[in-house]
Coordinates of C-alpha atoms in Angstrom, one line a residue:
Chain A
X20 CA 122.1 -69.6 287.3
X21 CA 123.2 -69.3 291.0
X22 CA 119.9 -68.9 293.0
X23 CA 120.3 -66.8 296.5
X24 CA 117.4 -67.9 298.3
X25 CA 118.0 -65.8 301.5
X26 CA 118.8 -62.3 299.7
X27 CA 115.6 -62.7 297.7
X28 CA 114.0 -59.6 299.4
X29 CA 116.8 -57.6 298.8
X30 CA 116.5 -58.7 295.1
X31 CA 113.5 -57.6 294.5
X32 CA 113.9 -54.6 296.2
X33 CA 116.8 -52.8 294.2
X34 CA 115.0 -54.2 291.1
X35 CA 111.9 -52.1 292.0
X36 CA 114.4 -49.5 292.6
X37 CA 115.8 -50.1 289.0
X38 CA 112.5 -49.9 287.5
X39 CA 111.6 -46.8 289.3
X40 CA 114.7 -45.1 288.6
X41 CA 114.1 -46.2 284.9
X42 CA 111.4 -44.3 284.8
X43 CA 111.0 -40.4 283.2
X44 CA 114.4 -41.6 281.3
X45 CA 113.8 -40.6 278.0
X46 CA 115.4 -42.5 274.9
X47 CA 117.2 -39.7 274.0
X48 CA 118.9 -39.3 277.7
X49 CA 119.4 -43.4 277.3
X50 CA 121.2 -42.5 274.4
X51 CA 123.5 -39.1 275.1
X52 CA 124.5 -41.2 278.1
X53 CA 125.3 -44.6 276.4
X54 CA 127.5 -42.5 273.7
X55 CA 129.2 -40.6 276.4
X56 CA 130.4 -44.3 277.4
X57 CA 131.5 -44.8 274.3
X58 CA 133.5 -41.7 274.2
X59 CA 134.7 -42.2 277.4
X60 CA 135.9 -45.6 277.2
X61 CA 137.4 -45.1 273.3
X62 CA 134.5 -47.7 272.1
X63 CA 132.8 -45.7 269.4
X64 CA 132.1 -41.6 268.3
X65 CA 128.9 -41.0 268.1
X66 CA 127.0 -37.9 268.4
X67 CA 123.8 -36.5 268.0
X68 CA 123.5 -33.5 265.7
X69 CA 122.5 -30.1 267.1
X70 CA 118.7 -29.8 265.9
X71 CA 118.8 -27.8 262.7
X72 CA 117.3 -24.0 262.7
X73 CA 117.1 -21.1 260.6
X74 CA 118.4 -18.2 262.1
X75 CA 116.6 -14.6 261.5
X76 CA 117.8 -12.4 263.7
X77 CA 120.8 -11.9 266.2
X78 CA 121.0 -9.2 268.9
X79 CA 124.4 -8.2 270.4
X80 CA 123.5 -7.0 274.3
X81 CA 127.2 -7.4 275.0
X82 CA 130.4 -7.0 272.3
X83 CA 131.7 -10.6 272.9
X84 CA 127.7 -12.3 273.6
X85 CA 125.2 -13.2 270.3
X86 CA 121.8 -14.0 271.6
X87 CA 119.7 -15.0 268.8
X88 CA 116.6 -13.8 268.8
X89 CA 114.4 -14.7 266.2
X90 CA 115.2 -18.3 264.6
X91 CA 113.0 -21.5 263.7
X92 CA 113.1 -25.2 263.6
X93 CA 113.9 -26.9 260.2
X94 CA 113.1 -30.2 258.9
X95 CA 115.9 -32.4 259.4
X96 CA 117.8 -34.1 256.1
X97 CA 119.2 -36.5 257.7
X98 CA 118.9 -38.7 261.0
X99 CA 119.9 -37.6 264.2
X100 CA 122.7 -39.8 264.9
X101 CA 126.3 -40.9 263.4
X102 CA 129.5 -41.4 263.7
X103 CA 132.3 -43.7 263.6
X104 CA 133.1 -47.4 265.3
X105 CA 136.2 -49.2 264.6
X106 CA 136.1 -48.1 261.3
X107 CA 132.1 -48.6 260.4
X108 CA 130.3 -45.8 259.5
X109 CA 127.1 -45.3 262.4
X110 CA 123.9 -43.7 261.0
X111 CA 120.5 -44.3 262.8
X112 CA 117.5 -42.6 264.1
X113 CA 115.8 -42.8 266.9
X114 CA 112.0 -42.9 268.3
X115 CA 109.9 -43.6 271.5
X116 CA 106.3 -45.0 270.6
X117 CA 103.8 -45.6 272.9
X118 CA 101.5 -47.7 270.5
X119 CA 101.0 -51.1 271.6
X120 CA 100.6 -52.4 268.2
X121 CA 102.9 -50.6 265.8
X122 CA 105.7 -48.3 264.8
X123 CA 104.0 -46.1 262.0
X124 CA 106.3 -44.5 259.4
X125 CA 105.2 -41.2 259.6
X126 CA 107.4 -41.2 262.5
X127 CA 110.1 -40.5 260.2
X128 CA 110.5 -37.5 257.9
X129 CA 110.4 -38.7 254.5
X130 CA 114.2 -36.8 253.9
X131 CA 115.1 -38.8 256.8
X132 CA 113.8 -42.4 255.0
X133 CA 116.2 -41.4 252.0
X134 CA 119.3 -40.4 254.0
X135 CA 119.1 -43.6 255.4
X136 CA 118.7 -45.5 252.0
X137 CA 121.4 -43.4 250.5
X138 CA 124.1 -43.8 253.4
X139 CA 122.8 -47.2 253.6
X140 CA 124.2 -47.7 249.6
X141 CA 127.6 -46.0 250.9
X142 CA 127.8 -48.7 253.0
X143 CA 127.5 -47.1 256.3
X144 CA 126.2 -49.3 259.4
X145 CA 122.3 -47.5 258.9
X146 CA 119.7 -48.7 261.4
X147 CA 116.7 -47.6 263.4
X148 CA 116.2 -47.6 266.9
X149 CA 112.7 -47.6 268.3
X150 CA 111.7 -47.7 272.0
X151 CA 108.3 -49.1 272.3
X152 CA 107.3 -47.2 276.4
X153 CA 104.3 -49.1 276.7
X154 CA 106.6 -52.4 277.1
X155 CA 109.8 -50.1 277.8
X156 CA 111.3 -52.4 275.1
X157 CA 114.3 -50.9 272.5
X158 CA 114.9 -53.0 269.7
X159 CA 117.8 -52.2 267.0
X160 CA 116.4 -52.7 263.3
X161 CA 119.1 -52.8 260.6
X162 CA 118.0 -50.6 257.9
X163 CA 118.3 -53.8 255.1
X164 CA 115.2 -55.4 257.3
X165 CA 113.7 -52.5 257.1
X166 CA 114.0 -51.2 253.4
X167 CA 112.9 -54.6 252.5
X168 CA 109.5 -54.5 254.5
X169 CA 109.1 -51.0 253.1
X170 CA 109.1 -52.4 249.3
X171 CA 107.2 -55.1 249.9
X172 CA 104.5 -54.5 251.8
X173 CA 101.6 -52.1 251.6
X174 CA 101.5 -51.1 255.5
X175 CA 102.5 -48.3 256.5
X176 CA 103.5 -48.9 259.7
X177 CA 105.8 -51.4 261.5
X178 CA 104.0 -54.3 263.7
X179 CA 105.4 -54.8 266.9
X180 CA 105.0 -58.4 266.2
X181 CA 107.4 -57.8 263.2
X182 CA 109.6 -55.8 265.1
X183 CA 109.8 -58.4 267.7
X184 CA 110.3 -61.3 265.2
X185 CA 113.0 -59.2 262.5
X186 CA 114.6 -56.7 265.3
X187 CA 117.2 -57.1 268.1
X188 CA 116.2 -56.4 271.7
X189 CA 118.7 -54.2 273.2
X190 CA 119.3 -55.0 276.7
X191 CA 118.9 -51.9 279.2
X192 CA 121.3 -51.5 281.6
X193 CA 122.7 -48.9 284.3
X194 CA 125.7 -47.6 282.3
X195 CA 125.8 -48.1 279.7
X196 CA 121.8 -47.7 279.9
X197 CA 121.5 -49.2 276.0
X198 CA 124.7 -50.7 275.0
X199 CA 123.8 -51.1 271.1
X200 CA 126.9 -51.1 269.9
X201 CA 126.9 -55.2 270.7
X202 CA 124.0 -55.5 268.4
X203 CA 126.6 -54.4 265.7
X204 CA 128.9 -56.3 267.0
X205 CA 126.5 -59.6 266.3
X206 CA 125.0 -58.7 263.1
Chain B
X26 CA 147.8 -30.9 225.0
X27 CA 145.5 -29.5 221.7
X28 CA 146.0 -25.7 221.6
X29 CA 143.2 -23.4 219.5
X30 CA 145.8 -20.2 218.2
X31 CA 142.3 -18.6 216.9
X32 CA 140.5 -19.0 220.5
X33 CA 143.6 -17.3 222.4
X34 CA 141.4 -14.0 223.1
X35 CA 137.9 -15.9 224.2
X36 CA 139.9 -18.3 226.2
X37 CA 141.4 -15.3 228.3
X38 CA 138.1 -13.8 228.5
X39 CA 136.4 -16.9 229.8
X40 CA 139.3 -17.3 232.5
X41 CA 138.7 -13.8 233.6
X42 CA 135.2 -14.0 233.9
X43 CA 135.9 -18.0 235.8
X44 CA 138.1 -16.0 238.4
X45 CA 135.6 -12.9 238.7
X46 CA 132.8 -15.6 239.2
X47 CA 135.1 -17.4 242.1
X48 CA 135.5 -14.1 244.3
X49 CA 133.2 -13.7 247.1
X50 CA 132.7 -18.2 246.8
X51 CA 133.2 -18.8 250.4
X52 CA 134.8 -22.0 251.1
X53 CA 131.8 -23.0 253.2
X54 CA 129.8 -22.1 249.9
X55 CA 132.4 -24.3 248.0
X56 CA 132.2 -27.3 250.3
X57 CA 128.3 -27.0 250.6
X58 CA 128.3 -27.1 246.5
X59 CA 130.2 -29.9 246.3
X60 CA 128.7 -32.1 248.8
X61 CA 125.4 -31.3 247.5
X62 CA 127.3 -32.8 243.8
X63 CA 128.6 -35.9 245.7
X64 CA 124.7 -36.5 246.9
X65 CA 123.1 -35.9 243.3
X66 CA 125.4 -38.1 241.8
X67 CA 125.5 -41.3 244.6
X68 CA 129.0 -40.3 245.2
X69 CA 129.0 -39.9 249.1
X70 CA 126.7 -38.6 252.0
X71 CA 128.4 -35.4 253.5
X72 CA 126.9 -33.3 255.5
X73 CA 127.5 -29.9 257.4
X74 CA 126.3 -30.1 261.1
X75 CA 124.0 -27.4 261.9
X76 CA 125.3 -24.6 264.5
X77 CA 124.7 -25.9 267.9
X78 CA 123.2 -24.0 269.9
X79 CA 121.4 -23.6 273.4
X80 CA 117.5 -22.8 273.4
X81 CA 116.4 -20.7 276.3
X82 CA 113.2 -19.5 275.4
X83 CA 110.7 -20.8 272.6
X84 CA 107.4 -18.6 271.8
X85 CA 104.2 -20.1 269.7
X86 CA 102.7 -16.9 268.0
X87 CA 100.2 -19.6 266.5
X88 CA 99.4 -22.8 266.9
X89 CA 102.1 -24.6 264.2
X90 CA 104.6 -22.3 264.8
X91 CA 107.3 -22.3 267.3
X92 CA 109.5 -19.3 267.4
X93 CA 112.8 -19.3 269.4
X94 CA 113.0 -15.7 270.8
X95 CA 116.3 -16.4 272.9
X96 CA 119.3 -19.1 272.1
X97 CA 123.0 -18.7 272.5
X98 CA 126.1 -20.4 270.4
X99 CA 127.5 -22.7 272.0
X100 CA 131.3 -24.3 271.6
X101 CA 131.5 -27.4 268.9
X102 CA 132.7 -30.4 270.6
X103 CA 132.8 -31.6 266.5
X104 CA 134.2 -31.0 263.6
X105 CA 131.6 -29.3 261.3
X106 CA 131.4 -31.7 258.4
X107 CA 131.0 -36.2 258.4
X108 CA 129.5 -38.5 256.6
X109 CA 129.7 -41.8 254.7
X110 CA 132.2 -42.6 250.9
X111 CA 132.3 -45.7 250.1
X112 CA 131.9 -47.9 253.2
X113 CA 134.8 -44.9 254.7
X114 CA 133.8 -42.7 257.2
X115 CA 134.4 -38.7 256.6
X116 CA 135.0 -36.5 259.1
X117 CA 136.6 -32.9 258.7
X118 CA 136.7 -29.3 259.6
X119 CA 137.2 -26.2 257.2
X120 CA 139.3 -23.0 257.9
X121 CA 139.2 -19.8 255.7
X122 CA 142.5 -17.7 256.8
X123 CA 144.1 -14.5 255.4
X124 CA 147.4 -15.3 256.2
X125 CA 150.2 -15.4 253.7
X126 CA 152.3 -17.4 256.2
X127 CA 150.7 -19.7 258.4
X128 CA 147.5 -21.3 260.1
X129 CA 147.3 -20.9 263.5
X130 CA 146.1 -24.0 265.2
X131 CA 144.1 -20.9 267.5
X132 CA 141.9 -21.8 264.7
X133 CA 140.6 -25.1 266.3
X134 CA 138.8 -25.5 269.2
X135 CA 140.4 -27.9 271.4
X136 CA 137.4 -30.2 271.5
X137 CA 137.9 -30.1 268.0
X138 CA 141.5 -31.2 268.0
X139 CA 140.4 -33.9 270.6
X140 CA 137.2 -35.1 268.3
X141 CA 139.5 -35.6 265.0
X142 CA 142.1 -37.5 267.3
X143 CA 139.2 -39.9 268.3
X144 CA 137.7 -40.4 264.9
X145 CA 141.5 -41.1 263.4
X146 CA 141.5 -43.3 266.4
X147 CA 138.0 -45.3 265.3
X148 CA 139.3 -45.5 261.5
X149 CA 137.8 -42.5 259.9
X150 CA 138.8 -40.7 257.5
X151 CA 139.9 -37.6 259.3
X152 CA 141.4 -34.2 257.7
X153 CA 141.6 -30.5 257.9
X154 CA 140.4 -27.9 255.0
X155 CA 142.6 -25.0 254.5
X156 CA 142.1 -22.3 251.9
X157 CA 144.5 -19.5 252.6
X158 CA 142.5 -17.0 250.4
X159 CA 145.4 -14.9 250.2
X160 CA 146.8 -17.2 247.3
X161 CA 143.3 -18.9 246.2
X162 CA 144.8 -22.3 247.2
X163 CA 142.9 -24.6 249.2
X164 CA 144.4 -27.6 251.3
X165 CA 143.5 -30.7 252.2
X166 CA 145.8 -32.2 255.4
X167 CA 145.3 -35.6 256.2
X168 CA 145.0 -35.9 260.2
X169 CA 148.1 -38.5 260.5
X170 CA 150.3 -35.6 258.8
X171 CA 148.3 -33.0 261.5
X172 CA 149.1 -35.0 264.6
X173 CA 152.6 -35.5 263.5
X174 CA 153.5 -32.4 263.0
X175 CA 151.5 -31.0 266.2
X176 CA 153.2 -33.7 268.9
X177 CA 156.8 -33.2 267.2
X178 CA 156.7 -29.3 267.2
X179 CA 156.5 -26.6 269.7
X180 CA 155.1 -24.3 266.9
X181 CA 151.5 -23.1 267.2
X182 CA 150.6 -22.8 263.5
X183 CA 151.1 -25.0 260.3
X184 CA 153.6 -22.9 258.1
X185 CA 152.3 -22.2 254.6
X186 CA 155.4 -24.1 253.6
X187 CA 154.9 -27.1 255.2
X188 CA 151.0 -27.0 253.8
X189 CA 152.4 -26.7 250.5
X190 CA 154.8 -29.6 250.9
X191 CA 152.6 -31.7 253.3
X192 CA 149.3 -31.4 252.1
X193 CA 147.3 -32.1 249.4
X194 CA 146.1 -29.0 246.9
X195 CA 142.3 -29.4 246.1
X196 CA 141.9 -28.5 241.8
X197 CA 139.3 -25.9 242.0
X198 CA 136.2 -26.4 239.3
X199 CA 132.5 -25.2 238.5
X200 CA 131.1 -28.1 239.6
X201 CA 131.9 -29.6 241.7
X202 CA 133.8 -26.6 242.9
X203 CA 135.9 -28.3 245.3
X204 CA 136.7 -32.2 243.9
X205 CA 138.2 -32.9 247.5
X206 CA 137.4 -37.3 247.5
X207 CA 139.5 -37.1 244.3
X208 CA 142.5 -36.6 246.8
X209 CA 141.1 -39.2 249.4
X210 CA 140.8 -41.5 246.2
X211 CA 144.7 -41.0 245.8
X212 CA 145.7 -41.3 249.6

């Protein structure tokens, strides 16, 4: 590591600056923007789904404009992210947590848990991604580690302790802000 | 073949009432059938994305219960189905058309068009859907075939022709109505 004694007021400076302009950035933000990279750059295509609703009513103010009017959220079946990266099916969800302690899995809709098992049997690339604020830590947990804690353990929550010792840290960065992809790449 | 001379009438019967049952079967119906088929039976993980759209306004008429009282459609910048066969990733988009002739590549969106090129790019399994209604027959073009013909033509539509010769006619059942991996199994 190359020290640089006499810029280290600048250093700390910009990485205030960092950590200020870190903050208010959702996961999901960290996300759209680290897929838009991979879009951009031909890495990967991944989306996140539109949320799904159920649509009950659509006005027509104008003949080419449909406003709907009356429609409401549905439970998801599925996870809100997939897609394709050289060739590997992508499937994950993702969640902020601000407990200290642990990742409960109510968090996840139980449809949710099985899309993951079942894609996961298809062989698709299925993990989780959870963003613990209180640490502003993101860790990548491949949905094997996952399943397997699931079927043998009474809990029914993640430790962050576990998380820490079974998951992968993903570094944060400017752009992209959560390059997960190289988790893949190692695992 | 084994023919049954004494069955001759019930056999007609039963393939008019098979064809009456088909009319008014959407292909979206067909595709929605079949995917839920391929998910009962472990076969694949396919999904239809859900409509995006944009939310402007959201009312709570009680406390559980949030109503969205104004959203608009907004343009896919996917194709409407993907998911996971077999360790291959799926990724398509379905077209109904009246047309005796041709399919009008009008059909797509051009975000569409540009998604399946990226996915072909990343190794999915990318395709196109087409029933032409006209003659019952439904389609299933391989994206290679698509792009080929699209950067070597100045055309603007595939010619029913060329889809008959090209692509790949889906066998039409009960259930599943619309057997379309059997033709991924093949290519």
């Amino acid at each position: 590591m190359i020290k640089y004694p006499n810029k280290k007021k600048l250093s700390t400076t910009t990485l205030i600056k960092q950590s200020a302009s870190r903050r208010g950035m959702s996961l999901e933000n960290d996300l759209n923007s680290t897929n838009q990279y991979y879009l951009d750059h031909e890495i990967a295509v991944i989306h996140k789904k539109p949320t799904p609703l159920t649509i009950v009513d659509v006005a027509y103010p104008s003949r080419n404009k449909a406003k709907i009017v009356e429609a409401y959220f549905k439970t998801p079946s599925t996870t809100d992210y997939n897609g394709v990266y050289n060739g590997l099916s992508i499937d994950f969800e993702a969640k902020e947590i601000s407990s200290k302690t642990s990742f409960p899995f109510s968090f996840l809709h139980d449809h949710q848990i099985k899309h993951l098992r079942m894609v996961h049997k298809q062989k698709a690339c299925a993990f989780l991604i959870i963003r613990f604020t209180y640490y502003d830590e993101t860790f990548l947990i491949p949905c094997s580690k996952l399943f397997d804690f699931m079927d043998n353990n009474e809990r029914k929550s993640l430790p962050y302790t576990w998380v820490k010792e079974e998951g992968y840290l993903i570094k944060q960065g400017i752009y992209p802000p959560l390059d997960y992809l190289k988790i893949i790449d190692i695992i």
